[in-house]
Amino acid sequence: MSAQTDTQGSVTTVYKVSGMSCGHCEGSVSGEISGLPGVSSVKAVASTGEVTVVSAAPLDTEAVRAAVDEAGFELVGQA
């Protein structure tokens, strides 16, 4: 698992998402994942397909997958 906990207790996890190609894609994915409980920040980068999520605790992968699916993309897994 590639999640890391920082000194304030936040967990940073990087996910790989396929299908993002522009800023609108990044916004869609970020918006859906931001709605998950405990998420404090999301940064999606279309050029790398990576989405960095900072949350209060590790997120359920299936919840992240559902959010990415809702945005119209596919969660490949953790980077």
Short mmCIF file of C-alpha atoms in Angstrom, two decimals:
data_model
loop_
_atom_site.label_atom_id
_atom_site.label_comp_id
_atom_site.label_asym_id
_atom_site.label_seq_id
_atom_site.Cartn_x
_atom_site.Cartn_y
_atom_site.Cartn_z
CA MET A 1 0.00 0.00 0.00
CA SER A 2 1.45 3.37 -0.94
CA ALA A 3 -0.37 5.50 1.62
CA GLN A 4 1.81 7.64 3.86
CA THR A 5 0.88 9.18 7.20
CA ASP A 6 2.32 12.62 8.00
CA THR A 7 3.02 14.16 11.40
CA GLN A 8 -0.49 15.62 11.72
CA GLY A 9 -2.09 12.21 11.19
CA SER A 10 -3.21 12.88 7.62
CA VAL A 11 -2.85 10.09 5.07
CA THR A 12 -1.60 10.85 1.55
CA THR A 13 -2.40 8.25 -1.12
CA VAL A 14 -1.62 8.41 -4.84
CA TYR A 15 -4.01 6.61 -7.20
CA LYS A 16 -3.67 5.87 -10.92
CA VAL A 17 -6.73 6.80 -12.98
CA SER A 18 -7.08 6.05 -16.69
CA GLY A 19 -8.90 8.21 -19.21
CA MET A 20 -8.14 11.72 -17.93
CA SER A 21 -6.97 14.00 -20.74
CA CYS A 22 -7.66 17.60 -19.71
CA GLY A 23 -8.36 20.06 -16.91
CA HIS A 24 -12.07 19.28 -17.03
CA CYS A 25 -11.26 15.60 -16.45
CA GLU A 26 -9.08 16.56 -13.48
CA GLY A 27 -11.89 18.67 -12.04
CA SER A 28 -14.47 15.91 -12.44
CA VAL A 29 -12.32 13.32 -10.68
CA SER A 30 -11.24 15.78 -7.96
CA GLY A 31 -14.83 16.84 -7.33
CA GLU A 32 -16.12 13.30 -6.89
CA ILE A 33 -13.26 12.16 -4.63
CA SER A 34 -13.51 15.39 -2.58
CA GLY A 35 -17.02 14.33 -1.61
CA LEU A 36 -15.77 11.25 0.25
CA PRO A 37 -15.80 11.50 4.06
CA GLY A 38 -12.47 12.54 5.56
CA VAL A 39 -10.91 13.87 2.35
CA SER A 40 -9.15 17.20 2.87
CA SER A 41 -7.51 17.69 -0.55
CA VAL A 42 -7.35 16.14 -4.01
CA LYS A 43 -4.94 16.93 -6.85
CA ALA A 44 -5.53 15.19 -10.17
CA VAL A 45 -2.94 15.42 -12.97
CA ALA A 46 -4.22 14.31 -16.38
CA SER A 47 -0.77 14.09 -17.98
CA THR A 48 0.40 11.45 -15.49
CA GLY A 49 -2.96 9.90 -14.64
CA GLU A 50 -2.16 10.35 -10.97
CA VAL A 51 -4.56 11.58 -8.30
CA THR A 52 -3.07 12.52 -4.93
CA VAL A 53 -5.56 12.38 -2.08
CA VAL A 54 -5.00 13.66 1.47
CA SER A 55 -7.45 12.28 4.01
CA ALA A 56 -7.89 11.96 7.76
CA ALA A 57 -7.63 8.15 7.55
CA PRO A 58 -6.96 5.57 4.82
CA LEU A 59 -9.82 5.52 2.32
CA ASP A 60 -11.76 2.46 1.27
CA THR A 61 -10.52 1.59 -2.23
CA GLU A 62 -14.02 0.66 -3.37
CA ALA A 63 -15.34 4.07 -2.28
CA VAL A 64 -12.59 5.76 -4.30
CA ARG A 65 -13.33 3.45 -7.26
CA ALA A 66 -17.04 4.37 -7.09
CA ALA A 67 -16.21 8.10 -7.02
CA VAL A 68 -13.86 7.78 -10.01
CA ASP A 69 -16.49 5.71 -11.87
CA GLU A 70 -19.09 8.40 -11.14
CA ALA A 71 -16.75 10.94 -12.76
CA GLY A 72 -16.59 8.71 -15.85
CA PHE A 73 -13.08 7.31 -15.45
CA GLU A 74 -11.43 4.10 -14.30
CA LEU A 75 -9.41 3.59 -11.12
CA VAL A 76 -6.39 1.49 -12.09
CA GLY A 77 -5.08 1.18 -8.51
CA GLN A 78 -2.61 2.84 -6.21
CA ALA A 79 0.50 4.34 -7.79
#
